[in-house]
Structure formats: structure tokens, C-alpha cells
mmCIF file of C-alpha atoms in Angstrom:
data_model
loop_
_atom_site.group_PDB
_atom_site.id
_atom_site.type_symbol
_atom_site.label_atom_id
_atom_site.label_comp_id
_atom_site.label_asym_id
_atom_site.label_seq_id
_atom_site.Cartn_x
_atom_site.Cartn_y
_atom_site.Cartn_z
ATOM 1 C CA MET W 1 60.881 112.376 151.861
ATOM 2 C CA ARG W 2 62.130 112.222 148.314
ATOM 3 C CA ARG W 3 61.109 109.354 146.081
ATOM 4 C CA PRO W 4 62.915 108.620 142.762
ATOM 5 C CA VAL W 5 60.412 108.655 139.944
ATOM 6 C CA SER W 6 61.363 105.193 138.660
ATOM 7 C CA PHE W 7 60.449 103.462 141.922
ATOM 8 C CA ALA W 8 57.126 101.691 142.229
ATOM 9 C CA MET W 9 55.128 102.900 145.240
ATOM 10 C CA LEU W 10 54.308 99.396 146.358
ATOM 11 C CA MET W 11 56.247 96.167 146.245
ATOM 12 C CA ILE W 12 54.494 93.024 145.071
ATOM 13 C CA LEU W 13 55.468 90.547 147.770
ATOM 14 C CA SER W 14 54.547 87.556 145.615
ATOM 15 C CA ALA W 15 57.595 88.301 143.469
ATOM 16 C CA PHE W 16 59.700 87.129 146.421
ATOM 17 C CA PRO W 17 57.713 84.120 147.684
ATOM 18 C CA SER W 18 60.397 82.719 149.971
ATOM 19 C CA ALA W 19 62.384 85.816 150.800
ATOM 20 C CA GLY W 20 60.072 87.700 153.134
ATOM 21 C CA MET W 21 61.153 90.950 151.523
ATOM 22 C CA THR W 22 60.073 94.347 152.786
ATOM 23 C CA CYS W 23 60.493 97.807 151.293
ATOM 24 C CA LEU W 24 60.043 101.389 152.402
ATOM 25 C CA VAL W 25 60.432 104.716 150.661
ATOM 26 C CA PRO W 26 64.012 105.970 151.195
ATOM 27 C CA GLY W 27 64.697 108.861 153.495
ATOM 28 C CA GLY W 28 65.694 112.182 152.003
ATOM 29 C CA GLY W 29 68.272 114.772 152.917
ATOM 30 C CA THR W 30 70.331 117.593 151.519
ATOM 31 C CA GLY W 31 72.365 116.776 148.428
ATOM 32 C CA TYR W 32 70.160 113.867 147.344
ATOM 33 C CA PRO W 33 69.745 112.642 144.728
ATOM 34 C CA ARG W 34 73.194 113.243 143.238
ATOM 35 C CA THR W 35 72.978 115.203 139.990
ATOM 36 C CA ALA W 36 76.625 115.805 138.998
ATOM 37 C CA ASP W 37 77.334 114.806 135.397
ATOM 38 C CA TRP W 38 79.268 111.629 134.669
ATOM 39 C CA VAL W 39 81.273 112.676 131.593
ATOM 40 C CA ARG W 40 81.113 110.098 128.805
ATOM 41 C CA ARG W 41 84.408 109.249 127.098
ATOM 42 C CA THR W 42 85.032 106.878 124.212
ATOM 43 C CA ILE W 43 87.350 103.874 124.505
ATOM 44 C CA ASN W 44 86.708 102.395 121.044
ATOM 45 C CA THR W 45 84.123 102.495 118.261
ATOM 46 C CA GLY W 46 85.517 100.282 115.514
ATOM 47 C CA ALA W 47 87.279 97.185 116.872
ATOM 48 C CA ALA W 48 84.389 94.797 116.189
ATOM 49 C CA VAL W 49 80.585 94.701 116.301
ATOM 50 C CA ARG W 50 77.976 93.930 118.928
ATOM 51 C CA PRO W 51 79.929 94.245 122.201
ATOM 52 C CA SER W 52 78.454 92.029 124.917
ATOM 53 C CA PHE W 53 80.701 92.205 127.999
ATOM 54 C CA VAL W 54 83.485 94.319 129.501
ATOM 55 C CA THR W 55 85.811 93.960 132.451
ATOM 56 C CA THR W 56 88.898 95.813 133.668
ATOM 57 C CA ALA W 57 92.422 94.822 134.722
ATOM 58 C CA ARG W 58 96.044 95.933 134.465
ATOM 59 C CA VAL W 59 96.767 93.429 131.751
ATOM 60 C CA ASP W 60 100.218 94.623 130.676
ATOM 61 C CA GLY W 61 101.482 95.353 134.186
ATOM 62 C CA ASP W 62 101.731 99.138 133.954
ATOM 63 C CA THR W 63 99.847 101.532 136.217
ATOM 64 C CA ASN W 64 97.023 102.160 133.754
ATOM 65 C CA LEU W 65 93.793 100.192 133.962
ATOM 66 C CA ASP W 66 92.961 98.393 130.722
ATOM 67 C CA VAL W 67 89.592 97.231 129.379
ATOM 68 C CA VAL W 68 88.855 93.712 128.093
ATOM 69 C CA ALA W 69 85.798 93.357 125.875
ATOM 70 C CA ALA W 70 83.863 90.514 124.254
ATOM 71 C CA TYR W 71 82.043 91.045 120.974
ATOM 72 C CA ALA W 72 79.230 88.740 119.858
ATOM 73 C CA GLY W 73 79.637 89.606 116.171
ATOM 74 C CA GLU W 74 76.835 89.635 113.659
ATOM 75 C CA GLY W 75 76.190 87.957 110.336
ATOM 76 C CA ALA W 76 79.472 87.069 108.646
ATOM 77 C CA SER W 77 81.502 88.825 111.309
ATOM 78 C CA ASN W 78 83.154 86.476 113.778
ATOM 79 C CA PRO W 79 82.791 87.031 117.501
ATOM 80 C CA ALA W 80 85.924 88.423 119.079
ATOM 81 C CA VAL W 81 87.756 89.398 122.243
ATOM 82 C CA PHE W 82 89.772 92.612 122.388
ATOM 83 C CA ILE W 83 91.969 94.285 124.980
ATOM 84 C CA PHE W 84 92.033 98.068 124.974
ATOM 85 C CA PHE W 85 95.356 99.048 126.524
ATOM 86 C CA GLN W 86 95.159 102.454 128.146
ATOM 87 C CA GLU W 87 97.799 104.943 127.101
ATOM 88 C CA ALA W 88 95.899 107.899 128.616
ATOM 89 C CA VAL W 89 92.322 108.479 129.740
ATOM 90 C CA ASP W 90 91.359 109.415 126.187
ATOM 91 C CA SER W 91 93.701 107.058 124.347
ATOM 92 C CA PHE W 92 93.430 103.263 124.126
ATOM 93 C CA THR W 93 95.282 100.832 121.867
ATOM 94 C CA ALA W 94 93.081 98.015 120.552
ATOM 95 C CA VAL W 95 94.627 94.528 120.451
ATOM 96 C CA GLN W 96 92.643 91.612 119.082
ATOM 97 C CA VAL W 97 93.120 88.623 121.386
ATOM 98 C CA ALA W 98 90.965 86.281 119.325
ATOM 99 C CA SER W 99 88.397 86.268 116.539
ATOM 100 C CA SER W 100 86.912 82.851 115.975
ATOM 101 C CA ALA W 101 83.635 81.034 115.467
ATOM 102 C CA GLU W 102 84.479 79.131 118.668
ATOM 103 C CA LEU W 103 83.585 82.331 120.540
ATOM 104 C CA ALA W 104 80.006 82.235 119.232
ATOM 105 C CA GLY W 105 77.499 83.235 121.879
ATOM 106 C CA VAL W 106 80.122 84.772 124.157
ATOM 107 C CA THR W 107 78.260 86.196 127.148
ATOM 108 C CA ALA W 108 80.860 86.571 129.898
ATOM 109 C CA LEU W 109 84.597 86.766 130.525
ATOM 110 C CA ALA W 110 86.726 85.951 133.554
ATOM 111 C CA LEU W 111 90.343 87.015 134.035
ATOM 112 C CA GLY W 112 93.086 85.242 135.957
ATOM 113 C CA ASP W 113 96.619 83.884 135.765
ATOM 114 C CA LEU W 114 95.699 80.266 135.101
ATOM 115 C CA ASP W 115 99.202 78.928 134.526
ATOM 116 C CA GLY W 116 101.096 80.979 137.118
ATOM 117 C CA ASP W 117 103.316 82.852 134.653
ATOM 118 C CA THR W 118 102.276 86.293 136.052
ATOM 119 C CA HIS W 119 100.289 87.131 132.900
ATOM 120 C CA VAL W 120 96.515 87.628 132.805
ATOM 121 C CA ASP W 121 94.656 84.923 130.870
ATOM 122 C CA ILE W 122 91.027 85.097 129.711
ATOM 123 C CA VAL W 123 88.218 82.559 129.952
ATOM 124 C CA ALA W 124 85.060 83.054 127.888
ATOM 125 C CA ALA W 125 81.585 81.561 128.432
ATOM 126 C CA CYS W 126 80.270 80.702 124.967
ATOM 127 C CA ASN W 127 77.584 78.677 123.243
ATOM 128 C CA GLY W 128 78.399 75.002 123.738
ATOM 129 C CA GLN W 129 81.892 75.477 125.139
ATOM 130 C CA ILE W 130 84.201 77.420 127.412
ATOM 131 C CA VAL W 131 87.129 79.037 125.616
ATOM 132 C CA TYR W 132 90.590 79.595 127.137
ATOM 133 C CA LEU W 133 92.685 82.468 125.788
ATOM 134 C CA HIS W 134 96.278 82.105 126.978
ATOM 135 C CA SER W 135 98.400 85.241 127.248
ATOM 136 C CA PRO W 136 101.881 85.492 125.781
ATOM 137 C CA ALA W 137 104.715 87.159 127.682
ATOM 138 C CA ASP W 138 103.788 90.383 125.900
ATOM 139 C CA PRO W 139 99.981 90.660 126.013
ATOM 140 C CA ARG W 140 100.100 93.453 123.430
ATOM 141 C CA ASN W 141 101.362 90.890 120.897
ATOM 142 C CA SER W 142 98.136 89.837 119.219
ATOM 143 C CA ALA W 143 99.749 86.899 117.424
ATOM 144 C CA GLY W 144 101.047 85.448 120.706
ATOM 145 C CA TRP W 145 97.616 84.721 122.163
ATOM 146 C CA THR W 146 96.407 81.123 121.761
ATOM 147 C CA LEU W 147 92.814 79.855 121.782
ATOM 148 C CA SER W 148 91.699 76.442 123.014
ATOM 149 C CA VAL W 149 88.516 74.875 124.377
ATOM 150 C CA ILE W 150 88.376 73.745 127.998
ATOM 151 C CA ALA W 151 88.115 69.955 128.120
ATOM 152 C CA GLU W 152 84.702 68.556 129.086
ATOM 153 C CA SER W 153 82.919 71.877 128.485
ATOM 154 C CA GLU W 154 81.607 70.860 125.064
ATOM 155 C CA GLY W 155 79.750 68.012 123.428
ATOM 156 C CA ALA W 156 76.241 66.622 123.247
ATOM 157 C CA GLY W 157 73.886 68.182 125.759
ATOM 158 C CA PHE W 158 75.888 71.352 126.282
ATOM 159 C CA GLY W 159 74.053 74.535 125.389
ATOM 160 C CA GLN W 160 74.853 78.108 126.344
ATOM 161 C CA TRP W 161 77.392 78.700 129.084
ATOM 162 C CA ALA W 162 75.833 81.771 130.705
ATOM 163 C CA ASP W 163 78.483 82.905 133.162
ATOM 164 C CA VAL W 164 82.014 82.081 134.270
ATOM 165 C CA ALA W 165 84.341 82.851 137.183
ATOM 166 C CA ILE W 166 87.930 81.980 138.130
ATOM 167 C CA GLY W 167 89.050 80.960 141.624
ATOM 168 C CA ASN W 168 90.959 78.376 143.637
ATOM 169 C CA ILE W 169 88.467 75.632 144.446
ATOM 170 C CA ASP W 170 90.624 72.723 145.644
ATOM 171 C CA GLY W 171 93.889 74.425 146.646
ATOM 172 C CA ALA W 172 95.831 72.326 144.139
ATOM 173 C CA ASN W 173 97.556 73.049 140.834
ATOM 174 C CA GLY W 174 96.495 76.412 139.411
ATOM 175 C CA LEU W 175 93.324 78.460 139.487
ATOM 176 C CA ASP W 176 90.112 76.635 138.613
ATOM 177 C CA ILE W 177 87.093 77.641 136.525
ATOM 178 C CA VAL W 178 83.472 77.781 137.720
ATOM 179 C CA ALA W 179 80.641 78.190 135.213
ATOM 180 C CA ALA W 180 76.854 78.198 134.845
ATOM 181 C CA LEU W 181 75.307 76.234 131.985
ATOM 182 C CA ALA W 182 71.908 77.590 130.959
ATOM 183 C CA GLY W 183 70.887 74.559 128.961
ATOM 184 C CA PRO W 184 70.117 71.982 130.211
ATOM 185 C CA GLY W 185 71.045 73.697 133.499
ATOM 186 C CA ARG W 186 73.975 73.001 135.781
ATOM 187 C CA VAL W 187 76.711 74.589 137.851
ATOM 188 C CA SER W 188 80.141 73.056 137.355
ATOM 189 C CA TRP W 189 83.761 73.608 138.222
ATOM 190 C CA PHE W 190 86.710 72.651 136.073
ATOM 191 C CA ARG W 191 89.756 71.390 137.942
ATOM 192 C CA SER W 192 93.042 72.800 136.715
ATOM 193 C CA PRO W 193 95.441 70.143 135.399
ATOM 194 C CA ALA W 194 98.721 69.480 137.160
ATOM 195 C CA SER W 195 100.709 70.455 134.066
ATOM 196 C CA ASN W 196 100.313 71.939 130.601
ATOM 197 C CA ILE W 197 97.943 74.621 131.880
ATOM 198 C CA THR W 198 98.630 76.762 128.829
ATOM 199 C CA ASN W 199 95.740 75.190 126.934
ATOM 200 C CA GLY W 200 92.372 73.506 127.464
ATOM 201 C CA THR W 201 93.536 69.904 127.677
ATOM 202 C CA GLY W 202 93.508 68.000 130.956
ATOM 203 C CA TRP W 203 90.764 69.989 132.679
ATOM 204 C CA LEU W 204 88.316 67.846 134.648
ATOM 205 C CA ARG W 205 84.672 68.909 134.960
ATOM 206 C CA ILE W 206 83.001 68.281 138.315
ATOM 207 C CA ASP W 207 79.303 69.089 138.523
ATOM 208 C CA ILE W 208 78.341 70.975 141.658
ATOM 209 C CA ASP W 209 74.652 70.731 140.738
ATOM 210 C CA ALA W 210 73.401 69.055 137.570
ATOM 211 C CA THR W 211 69.762 68.549 138.563
ATOM 212 C CA THR W 212 68.202 71.636 140.199
ATOM 213 C CA ARG W 213 69.545 74.642 138.259
ATOM 214 C CA THR W 214 67.080 75.030 135.390
ATOM 215 C CA ASN W 215 68.327 77.838 133.133
ATOM 216 C CA ALA W 216 71.332 78.560 135.345
ATOM 217 C CA ALA W 217 72.274 82.190 134.775
ATOM 218 C CA GLY W 218 74.948 83.547 137.084
ATOM 219 C CA VAL W 219 77.831 82.506 139.325
ATOM 220 C CA ALA W 220 79.878 84.302 141.949
ATOM 221 C CA LEU W 221 82.657 83.089 144.241
ATOM 222 C CA ASP W 222 83.004 83.854 147.948
ATOM 223 C CA ASP W 223 83.851 82.212 151.282
ATOM 224 C CA PHE W 224 80.432 82.182 152.905
ATOM 225 C CA ASN W 225 81.189 80.063 155.970
ATOM 226 C CA SER W 226 84.643 81.539 156.696
ATOM 227 C CA ASP W 227 86.464 78.211 156.458
ATOM 228 C CA GLY W 228 89.076 79.479 154.004
ATOM 229 C CA LYS W 229 87.520 77.674 151.040
ATOM 230 C CA THR W 230 85.901 79.203 147.996
ATOM 231 C CA ASP W 231 82.141 78.633 147.905
ATOM 232 C CA VAL W 232 79.881 79.101 144.873
ATOM 233 C CA ILE W 233 76.831 81.360 144.611
ATOM 234 C CA SER W 234 74.371 80.540 141.828
ATOM 235 C CA THR W 235 71.216 81.888 140.228
ATOM 236 C CA ALA W 236 68.776 79.896 138.105
ATOM 237 C CA VAL W 237 66.060 81.766 136.225
ATOM 238 C CA ASP W 238 63.527 78.963 135.954
ATOM 239 C CA GLU W 239 63.830 77.205 139.278
ATOM 240 C CA SER W 240 60.631 77.034 141.329
ATOM 241 C CA SER W 241 62.474 77.588 144.615
ATOM 242 C CA ALA W 242 65.980 78.610 145.687
ATOM 243 C CA ARG W 243 66.540 80.637 142.529
ATOM 244 C CA VAL W 244 69.374 82.236 144.486
ATOM 245 C CA ALA W 245 71.473 79.652 146.308
ATOM 246 C CA TRP W 246 74.969 78.967 147.543
ATOM 247 C CA TYR W 247 76.987 75.759 147.620
ATOM 248 C CA ARG W 248 79.425 74.932 150.408
ATOM 249 C CA ASN W 249 82.838 73.752 149.287
ATOM 250 C CA PRO W 250 83.225 70.284 150.886
ATOM 251 C CA SER W 251 86.285 68.590 152.351
ATOM 252 C CA ASN W 252 87.103 67.099 148.972
ATOM 253 C CA PRO W 253 85.406 69.220 146.291
ATOM 254 C CA GLN W 254 86.359 66.739 143.590
ATOM 255 C CA THR W 255 84.546 63.741 145.109
ATOM 256 C CA ASP W 256 82.235 64.973 147.877
ATOM 257 C CA ALA W 257 78.753 66.405 147.406
ATOM 258 C CA TRP W 258 78.384 70.177 147.601
ATOM 259 C CA SER W 259 75.693 71.103 150.148
ATOM 260 C CA LYS W 260 73.130 73.539 148.751
ATOM 261 C CA PHE W 261 71.707 76.364 150.868
ATOM 262 C CA THR W 262 68.827 78.614 149.861
ATOM 263 C CA ILE W 263 69.517 82.336 149.890
ATOM 264 C CA GLY W 264 66.182 83.462 148.439
ATOM 265 C CA ASN W 265 63.762 83.052 145.581
ATOM 266 C CA LEU W 266 63.872 86.302 143.624
ATOM 267 C CA ALA W 267 61.781 85.732 140.505
ATOM 268 C CA ALA W 268 63.814 85.161 137.310
ATOM 269 C CA ALA W 269 67.077 85.771 139.185
ATOM 270 C CA SER W 270 69.893 86.148 136.650
ATOM 271 C CA ARG W 271 72.964 88.325 137.256
ATOM 272 C CA VAL W 272 74.455 87.919 140.713
ATOM 273 C CA ILE W 273 77.242 89.630 142.657
ATOM 274 C CA THR W 274 78.458 89.677 146.257
ATOM 275 C CA ALA W 275 79.363 92.780 148.267
ATOM 276 C CA ASP W 276 79.130 93.916 151.883
ATOM 277 C CA LEU W 277 76.155 96.162 151.193
ATOM 278 C CA ASN W 278 75.269 96.881 154.829
ATOM 279 C CA VAL W 279 78.902 97.106 155.999
ATOM 280 C CA ASP W 280 78.631 94.483 158.725
ATOM 281 C CA GLY W 281 81.790 92.627 157.743
ATOM 282 C CA ARG W 282 79.974 89.909 155.764
ATOM 283 C CA THR W 283 79.466 89.954 152.014
ATOM 284 C CA ASP W 284 75.821 89.942 150.959
ATOM 285 C CA VAL W 285 74.170 88.859 147.711
ATOM 286 C CA LEU W 286 72.591 91.059 145.041
ATOM 287 C CA ALA W 287 70.591 89.628 142.121
ATOM 288 C CA VAL W 288 68.756 90.985 139.079
ATOM 289 C CA ASN W 289 65.156 90.129 138.152
ATOM 290 C CA GLN W 290 64.935 91.519 134.641
ATOM 291 C CA PRO W 291 61.302 90.770 133.680
ATOM 292 C CA GLY W 292 60.102 91.912 137.116
ATOM 293 C CA ARG W 293 62.191 95.096 136.815
ATOM 294 C CA GLN W 294 63.711 94.515 140.242
ATOM 295 C CA ILE W 295 67.068 94.482 141.973
ATOM 296 C CA GLY W 296 66.936 92.372 145.128
ATOM 297 C CA TRP W 297 69.555 91.932 147.829
ATOM 298 C CA TYR W 298 70.000 89.496 150.667
ATOM 299 C CA VAL W 299 71.778 90.141 153.964
ATOM 300 C CA ARG W 300 74.065 87.255 154.859
ATOM 301 C CA PRO W 301 73.406 86.011 158.401
ATOM 302 C CA VAL W 302 76.192 85.201 160.845
ATOM 303 C CA ASP W 303 75.641 81.523 160.043
ATOM 304 C CA ALA W 304 75.233 81.359 156.275
ATOM 305 C CA THR W 305 74.166 77.704 156.501
ATOM 306 C CA ALA W 306 71.097 78.661 158.537
ATOM 307 C CA ALA W 307 67.864 79.879 156.950
ATOM 308 C CA TRP W 308 68.193 83.380 155.496
ATOM 309 C CA THR W 309 64.804 84.240 156.999
ATOM 310 C CA GLY W 310 63.893 87.901 156.574
ATOM 311 C CA ALA W 311 67.198 88.569 154.841
ATOM 312 C CA GLY W 312 65.801 89.680 151.482
ATOM 313 C CA PHE W 313 65.118 93.298 150.550
ATOM 314 C CA LEU W 314 64.189 95.251 147.459
ATOM 315 C CA LEU W 315 66.957 97.645 146.455
ATOM 316 C CA THR W 316 64.852 99.177 143.686
ATOM 317 C CA GLN W 317 61.729 98.587 141.591
ATOM 318 C CA TYR W 318 61.762 100.066 138.095
ATOM 319 C CA THR W 319 58.440 100.986 136.509
ATOM 320 C CA SER W 320 59.412 100.619 132.838
ATOM 321 C CA ALA W 321 63.118 99.931 132.303
ATOM 322 C CA LEU W 322 64.432 96.354 132.327
ATOM 323 C CA PRO W 323 67.585 95.945 134.453
ATOM 324 C CA LEU W 324 70.257 93.913 132.685
ATOM 325 C CA ASP W 325 73.320 94.042 134.909
ATOM 326 C CA ALA W 326 74.542 95.415 138.239
ATOM 327 C CA ARG W 327 77.880 96.096 139.917
ATOM 328 C CA ALA W 328 78.820 97.312 143.396
ATOM 329 C CA ALA W 329 81.564 99.646 144.633
ATOM 330 C CA ASP W 330 81.986 102.637 146.919
ATOM 331 C CA LEU W 331 81.428 105.416 144.396
ATOM 332 C CA ASP W 332 81.352 108.427 146.719
ATOM 333 C CA GLY W 333 84.083 107.470 149.187
ATOM 334 C CA ASN W 334 81.875 107.199 152.269
ATOM 335 C CA GLY W 335 82.826 103.597 153.074
ATOM 336 C CA GLN W 336 79.427 102.219 151.961
ATOM 337 C CA PRO W 337 79.147 100.213 148.722
ATOM 338 C CA ASP W 338 76.847 101.695 146.114
ATOM 339 C CA VAL W 339 75.213 99.797 143.253
ATOM 340 C CA VAL W 340 75.346 100.648 139.538
ATOM 341 C CA VAL W 341 72.602 99.273 137.291
ATOM 342 C CA GLY W 342 72.328 99.242 133.519
ATOM 343 C CA THR W 343 68.836 98.962 131.992
ATOM 344 C CA ASN W 344 67.261 98.700 128.565
ATOM 345 C CA THR W 345 63.941 99.821 127.058
ATOM 346 C CA PRO W 346 64.728 102.554 127.870
ATOM 347 C CA THR W 347 68.492 102.420 128.257
ATOM 348 C CA THR W 348 69.634 104.057 131.467
ATOM 349 C CA LEU W 349 72.670 103.982 133.697
ATOM 350 C CA ARG W 350 71.912 104.683 137.347
ATOM 351 C CA TRP W 351 73.667 104.345 140.676
ATOM 352 C CA PHE W 352 71.906 103.646 143.947
ATOM 353 C CA MET W 353 72.901 104.534 147.483
ATOM 354 C CA PRO W 354 71.386 104.268 150.950
ATOM 355 C CA THR W 355 70.826 107.703 152.442
ATOM 356 C CA PRO W 356 72.103 108.683 155.910
ATOM 357 C CA GLY W 357 70.033 107.096 158.658
ATOM 358 C CA GLN W 358 68.192 104.847 156.234
ATOM 359 C CA THR W 359 67.292 101.352 157.381
ATOM 360 C CA GLN W 360 68.307 98.426 155.202
ATOM 361 C CA THR W 361 64.637 97.620 154.554
ATOM 362 C CA ALA W 362 64.183 100.788 152.475
ATOM 363 C CA GLN W 363 64.682 101.054 148.755
ATOM 364 C CA TRP W 364 67.913 102.819 147.871
ATOM 365 C CA LEU W 365 68.056 106.323 146.436
ATOM 366 C CA GLU W 366 68.472 106.581 142.669
ATOM 367 C CA ASN W 367 71.123 108.852 141.153
ATOM 368 C CA ASN W 368 71.630 109.525 137.463
ATOM 369 C CA ILE W 369 74.671 108.592 135.400
ATOM 370 C CA ASP W 370 73.257 108.929 131.884
ATOM 371 C CA ASP W 371 70.286 108.236 129.633
ATOM 372 C CA ILE W 372 71.606 106.859 126.360
ATOM 373 C CA ASN W 373 70.283 105.965 122.925
ATOM 374 C CA GLU W 374 72.235 102.731 122.530
ATOM 375 C CA THR W 375 71.483 99.378 124.173
ATOM 376 C CA VAL W 376 73.709 98.629 127.145
ATOM 377 C CA GLN W 377 75.230 95.193 127.758
ATOM 378 C CA ARG W 378 77.164 93.801 130.764
ATOM 379 C CA ILE W 379 79.007 96.602 132.528
ATOM 380 C CA ALA W 380 82.131 96.971 134.683
ATOM 381 C CA LEU W 381 83.554 99.311 137.306
ATOM 382 C CA GLY W 382 87.177 100.403 137.534
ATOM 383 C CA ASP W 383 89.251 103.487 138.285
ATOM 384 C CA ILE W 384 90.132 104.407 134.715
ATOM 385 C CA ASP W 385 91.598 107.844 135.491
ATOM 386 C CA ALA W 386 93.359 106.757 138.719
ATOM 387 C CA ASP W 387 91.730 109.436 140.871
ATOM 388 C CA GLY W 388 90.640 107.039 143.594
ATOM 389 C CA ARG W 389 87.014 106.831 142.429
ATOM 390 C CA PRO W 390 85.566 103.873 140.498
ATOM 391 C CA ASP W 391 84.369 104.796 137.011
ATOM 392 C CA LEU W 392 81.835 102.957 134.852
ATOM 393 C CA VAL W 393 82.707 101.077 131.646
ATOM 394 C CA ALA W 394 79.856 100.086 129.324
ATOM 395 C CA PRO W 395 79.538 98.172 126.041
ATOM 396 C CA LEU W 396 76.892 99.825 123.877
ATOM 397 C CA ARG W 397 75.037 98.481 120.855
ATOM 398 C CA ALA W 398 73.649 101.090 118.493
ATOM 399 C CA THR W 399 70.909 100.848 115.887
ATOM 400 C CA SER W 400 73.685 100.496 113.316
ATOM 401 C CA THR W 401 76.679 98.258 114.051
ATOM 402 C CA ALA W 402 78.862 101.065 112.718
ATOM 403 C CA ASN W 403 77.995 103.048 115.832
ATOM 404 C CA ASP W 404 78.661 100.326 118.415
ATOM 405 C CA ALA W 405 81.036 101.509 121.102
ATOM 406 C CA ILE W 406 82.900 100.797 124.304
ATOM 407 C CA VAL W 407 82.712 103.877 126.537
ATOM 408 C CA TRP W 408 83.530 104.937 130.064
ATOM 409 C CA PHE W 409 81.821 107.419 132.354
ATOM 410 C CA GLU W 410 83.967 109.514 134.674
ATOM 411 C CA ASN W 411 82.858 109.420 138.303
ATOM 412 C CA PRO W 412 82.396 113.020 139.578
ATOM 413 C CA GLU W 413 81.759 112.165 143.240
#
């Protein structure tokens, strides 16, 4: 058996007090771990400073995948959002969507056509407010983008919005917004107005949970009970139980209570995603425990409203690096989702896969993408070179802001 050097030999079960997690050393085999180089390519080095988040989409409607990036800024420099329109795999045109103090503390972006005009809009989770960036007919026209604040996302008692997602919650009007508020801690959705969806006015905030999500950190959207409605998955770093939970979309999500169901209790659970990790036809949940240096995942049972007893497993245990973010996609084309993780201190980019014949209780096998000198922020996956394989996009902060960069790593699998 082969054991990646960054895995801890033993798992501390107390880190998962309600999950009943188990771990084994992964099985080996020929060709593991993967060692092919992921070639690093530069998207941009000078648009702004202190990149914090990236995502991918075909923003201008051509066949090339574009990159959308948030920059936190530093000192006198305003935070900003840029789109890097791909002309070729080594050529991107930078367009500034917004640069404003209202973007202070930007930690996450969500993309979606909020007003139904076929153009991709951007929503940003910021400090004390959620910002709506409305796309013009030509998204490459920097001056055509407009910035407004989503109604009821700001004011007294609103701290850092930690994460944001876009989806149809009530089946009415346009797409809605779901967000996690770190301080004082809540999960909320913002109902799209019936008209004038081109700005932040008219949005109604409905709190899904305003009492039990201390230091809410992440949100994801999925239909967990297969009723055709969008449910909400949430993590809360400082909860004592149910740090990973999901909320069932009720008959009337605007007025009815959202039932809360415990997924697990991964310590300090922060980033969260859903993916069918064991390929059983049901999306599972993956969460990051940064201080515990762990990536945990939970197998969704047939009845997601029942107890997820024995559903939690340890995907990996780092010995020194602190995992910051994770994404899932089938990187090697075998029909099984893999998981990409970005870490800091030291900064590494790794991808994890289950080996042939491996049980789901075993830790996944670690494969290298790159060890880098910069500090990685929230990452994204997307097929930049259109070869059918997802590539990795990463925002990197260097020792000097002059060397900050947005880069992508070409998938060799």
C-alpha cells in the first residue's frame, strides 16, 4: 500500500464528534499517485492587488471560458471585480467591472442572469453588504456595468457576508440570492423583486436561520429531498453541533419555517460544496476544516431527512498545511469526481482521487498539481483550453502586491 506523505497515520475521532467518521489508508496500484506536471500559465498579473476569489463562465457568449476575479485591495487601493475575457489560452483581456469601497471585504462571487436578459450578472459577498453588479448588453464594456447594494443586506448588525450563491428558491420572478452572514451569524435568502431587477432595490430578505449559525461560513444549493425545490446547505464554524447542516425548502419559503437537518459536525467547518463523490446518483457534501487540517465528506442517505449516521468520512488529513478551499470535478475522465484542494503554510495545490477497489471509508490518494511560493485564495475549476478536461484557476497573493497573479494550471490527465 502507498501512503501519501501528507496524510496523518491516525485520525482523531474527537474532531468529528457526531459524524462517526472512519478512515483507512488508501489502496495502491500501478500509476498512483499521478505525477504528470500541471503546466502553470498566467491569466493576469497587474489588474489589481490582493486577489481573493475566482470563478469561470462564458460571460460574453463565445466558446471560450472566461475568468471572473474579486480583488480585496490593500491600503489606498479600492477592492475590485475584473473579468478576464479569453482570447486564447495564453491571452486574456482584462475588463474592470467595478472598483469601489462598497466591495470592501469581498470574499465570494456568484454568477447568474438575475434579470433574464441572457447576460451574466455578478453578486459579491462583502463586509456589511451584498453587492449586485449588473451586466450591460456588451459585458466587455466596462462603463456599462452598474453597481448597487442588495436591499436588506446592510445596516446595523450586519458584519461580513462570508459566502453567496444564486438559485431559484421560490419559483417566482427571477433568480434569488442565498448568503451566509458570519457576524452575528445567519443564513438568508433574498427574494427577487417582480420588476426592476437591474439593481438592488426591491429585494426582500428572508432569514432561513438567524439563531443557530454562529460564524456562518459557507452555503451551497442542491435539491436534497428530490422534490424539485432548491434546498440550502450551510456550514457554521463556531456551532457546537450541526456545523454542517441542510435546510429543506418548505411549501412557502417566504413565510414557512425551513426545517433544519444535521449532516455532521466537522470541527470548524467552513467551505462547503456538493458533488456525487461515491457515484451513487445522490450528491454528497464535502467541507473544509482549516485549523484541523482536514477535508471531510458525508455520504447522502436515500432519505436525506433521516439521520446521516455513519455517513461521514475523512477524505484527507494534512500534517502541516492548512486547507483553504476545495472543488470537485472528474479530472481524469473515469466517471468519478476528484477533489482539488488549495492549502497555505505551506502553499500547495493537490488533487485527490479514490483508487480502484478502494472503499469509501479510506482516505483518498493525493496527487500533486504544484507547490507554489505565493498564498492561494479561493480556487475554481473550468476547461480553459477546451480539451474536455477541467483545469484549475487560482488567485495568488505574493509577498509583494506587484507580484500578485491570477493563474491557471493545465490538466494533463
